[in-house]
Short mmCIF file of C-alpha atoms in Angstrom, two decimals:
data_model
loop_
_atom_site.label_atom_id
_atom_site.label_comp_id
_atom_site.label_asym_id
_atom_site.label_seq_id
_atom_site.Cartn_x
_atom_site.Cartn_y
_atom_site.Cartn_z
CA MET V 1171 -0.21 0.10 0.14
CA LEU V 1172 1.67 3.64 -1.26
CA GLY V 1173 1.16 5.77 1.32
CA CYS V 1174 1.99 9.70 1.21
CA GLY V 1175 4.91 11.54 3.34
CA ARG V 1176 4.64 15.00 4.12
CA ASP V 1177 7.52 15.52 1.70
CA HIS V 1178 7.71 12.03 -0.41
CA TRP V 1179 5.98 8.41 -1.12
CA HIS V 1180 6.19 5.52 0.62
CA ASP V 1181 5.62 2.28 0.61
CA ARG V 1182 3.80 0.94 3.77
CA ASP V 1183 5.05 -2.78 3.12
CA SER V 1184 8.23 -3.14 2.58
CA ARG V 1185 8.63 -4.64 6.11
CA ARG V 1186 7.00 -7.28 4.12
CA GLY V 1187 9.45 -7.96 1.47
CA GLN V 1188 7.17 -6.27 -1.42
CA ARG V 1189 9.65 -4.01 -3.53
CA GLY V 1190 8.54 -0.58 -2.62
CA LEU V 1191 9.42 3.01 -3.85
CA THR V 1192 12.73 4.61 -3.31
CA PRO V 1193 12.12 8.38 -0.97
CA GLY V 1194 12.69 11.36 -1.98
CA ARG V 1195 11.51 14.22 -2.18
CA LEU V 1196 7.22 15.38 -4.26
CA THR V 1197 8.34 18.07 -6.63
CA ALA V 1198 6.39 19.70 -8.80
CA PRO V 1199 6.12 18.74 -12.84
CA PRO V 1200 9.06 21.37 -14.87
CA THR V 1201 6.67 24.74 -15.73
CA PRO V 1202 6.70 25.15 -19.79
CA CYS V 1203 9.42 26.66 -21.06
CA ASP V 1204 6.43 28.94 -23.00
CA ARG V 1205 3.09 29.70 -21.13
CA VAL V 1206 1.03 31.95 -21.07
CA LYS V 1207 -1.84 33.17 -19.09
CA PHE V 1208 -4.56 35.24 -20.37
CA ALA V 1209 -4.66 38.59 -18.44
CA GLY V 1210 -7.87 40.04 -19.82
CA ASP V 1211 -8.90 42.36 -22.89
CA VAL V 1212 -8.53 45.51 -22.88
CA THR V 1213 -9.71 46.41 -25.84
CA ILE V 1214 -13.18 45.36 -27.59
CA PRO V 1215 -14.23 42.38 -24.53
CA ASP V 1216 -15.77 38.91 -26.86
CA GLY V 1217 -19.32 39.79 -26.97
CA THR V 1218 -19.22 43.06 -27.85
CA THR V 1219 -21.37 44.17 -31.07
CA ILE V 1220 -19.55 46.34 -33.57
CA ASN V 1221 -21.06 47.51 -37.04
CA PRO V 1222 -20.50 45.68 -39.64
CA GLY V 1223 -16.91 47.21 -41.76
CA VAL V 1224 -15.88 49.30 -38.92
CA ALA V 1225 -12.00 49.16 -38.65
CA PHE V 1226 -11.21 48.23 -34.89
CA THR V 1227 -8.44 47.10 -32.58
CA LYS V 1228 -8.31 44.58 -30.46
CA THR V 1229 -5.97 44.40 -27.96
CA TRP V 1230 -5.31 41.61 -25.47
CA SER V 1231 -3.28 41.44 -22.22
CA ILE V 1232 -1.19 38.74 -21.68
CA LYS V 1233 1.92 37.63 -19.10
CA ASN V 1234 4.63 35.19 -19.72
CA VAL V 1235 4.16 32.24 -17.49
CA GLY V 1236 6.69 30.29 -18.71
CA THR V 1237 10.82 30.08 -18.46
CA CYS V 1238 11.72 31.64 -21.07
CA THR V 1239 11.74 34.74 -22.16
CA TRP V 1240 9.65 36.31 -25.68
CA THR V 1241 12.01 37.48 -28.40
CA THR V 1242 10.85 39.51 -30.74
CA ALA V 1243 11.28 36.64 -33.53
CA TYR V 1244 7.68 35.45 -31.03
CA ASN V 1245 5.01 36.45 -32.71
CA LEU V 1246 1.09 36.94 -32.36
CA VAL V 1247 -1.00 34.32 -35.23
CA PHE V 1248 -3.98 34.52 -36.25
CA THR V 1249 -4.98 30.10 -35.86
CA GLY V 1250 -8.38 29.91 -37.38
CA GLY V 1251 -11.80 31.27 -36.81
CA ASP V 1252 -12.81 34.47 -39.01
CA GLN V 1253 -9.36 36.93 -39.58
CA MET V 1254 -11.33 39.84 -40.05
CA ALA V 1255 -9.14 41.36 -42.50
CA GLY V 1256 -6.36 41.12 -40.11
CA PRO V 1257 -2.95 40.06 -40.79
CA VAL V 1258 -1.19 36.53 -40.79
CA SER V 1259 1.29 36.95 -37.38
CA ILE V 1260 2.31 39.96 -35.13
CA PRO V 1261 5.85 40.12 -34.48
CA LEU V 1262 5.94 40.68 -30.65
CA PRO V 1263 7.30 44.62 -29.57
CA HIS V 1264 10.03 44.23 -27.67
CA LYS V 1265 10.77 41.52 -25.59
CA VAL V 1266 9.13 39.74 -23.03
CA ALA V 1267 10.09 38.19 -19.40
CA PRO V 1268 8.78 35.46 -17.61
CA ASP V 1269 6.11 37.50 -15.39
CA GLN V 1270 5.52 39.71 -17.31
CA VAL V 1271 2.83 41.29 -18.49
CA ILE V 1272 2.44 41.98 -22.79
CA ASN V 1273 -0.39 43.99 -24.30
CA LEU V 1274 -1.22 42.51 -27.90
CA SER V 1275 -2.94 44.49 -30.73
CA VAL V 1276 -4.28 43.56 -33.55
CA SER V 1277 -6.41 45.88 -36.08
CA LEU V 1278 -9.08 44.47 -37.38
CA LEU V 1279 -12.08 45.22 -40.10
CA SER V 1280 -15.61 44.46 -38.87
CA PRO V 1281 -17.54 42.18 -41.89
CA ALA V 1282 -20.23 43.37 -44.12
CA LYS V 1283 -22.32 41.29 -43.64
CA ALA V 1284 -23.96 41.14 -39.30
CA GLY V 1285 -23.50 37.79 -37.59
CA THR V 1286 -21.37 36.33 -35.01
CA TYR V 1287 -17.59 35.99 -36.20
CA ARG V 1288 -15.27 34.88 -34.01
CA GLY V 1289 -10.94 34.87 -34.75
CA THR V 1290 -8.37 32.82 -32.88
CA TRP V 1291 -4.53 33.41 -32.27
CA HIS V 1292 -2.37 31.93 -30.53
CA LEU V 1293 1.97 32.83 -30.29
CA GLN V 1294 4.22 31.52 -31.74
CA ASN V 1295 7.96 31.45 -30.75
CA ALA V 1296 10.99 31.60 -32.77
CA SER V 1297 11.29 28.10 -33.87
CA GLY V 1298 7.38 28.48 -35.00
CA LYS V 1299 5.95 26.53 -32.11
CA ILE V 1300 2.57 27.36 -31.39
CA PHE V 1301 1.39 27.44 -27.37
CA GLY V 1302 -1.36 29.83 -26.24
CA THR V 1303 -3.54 29.19 -23.71
CA GLY V 1304 -6.82 26.44 -23.01
CA ALA V 1305 -6.66 23.21 -22.52
CA THR V 1306 -5.74 22.60 -25.68
CA ALA V 1307 -3.52 25.07 -27.14
#
């Protein structure tokens, strides 16, 4: 039977000659190099109604919660949904160290036809790997 001590796992049945776990300190899984946390909408919250054919700027506030500094070789990239005349990618304007927050903006144009539209944006590191928030990011 396994039990959890205050700072390590141990095998309660090791006195019976069964194989046990080697005692040691519990460690948290390592924090990924590239990890982001959504800090908030600075402009145009989700669900905002915008008239058709109107230019607008969407700005997100995000925090680097990974272990690597994001450089200007990182990009904000469009990854799906409605692009709304936005660019495919935008380079980060400056370095973002771990635990720092940055506001990223993209210029968009609301579609000519009224409706519900949604664009998906993620970050891309210098090696081309896409990352973002949520369970599948």
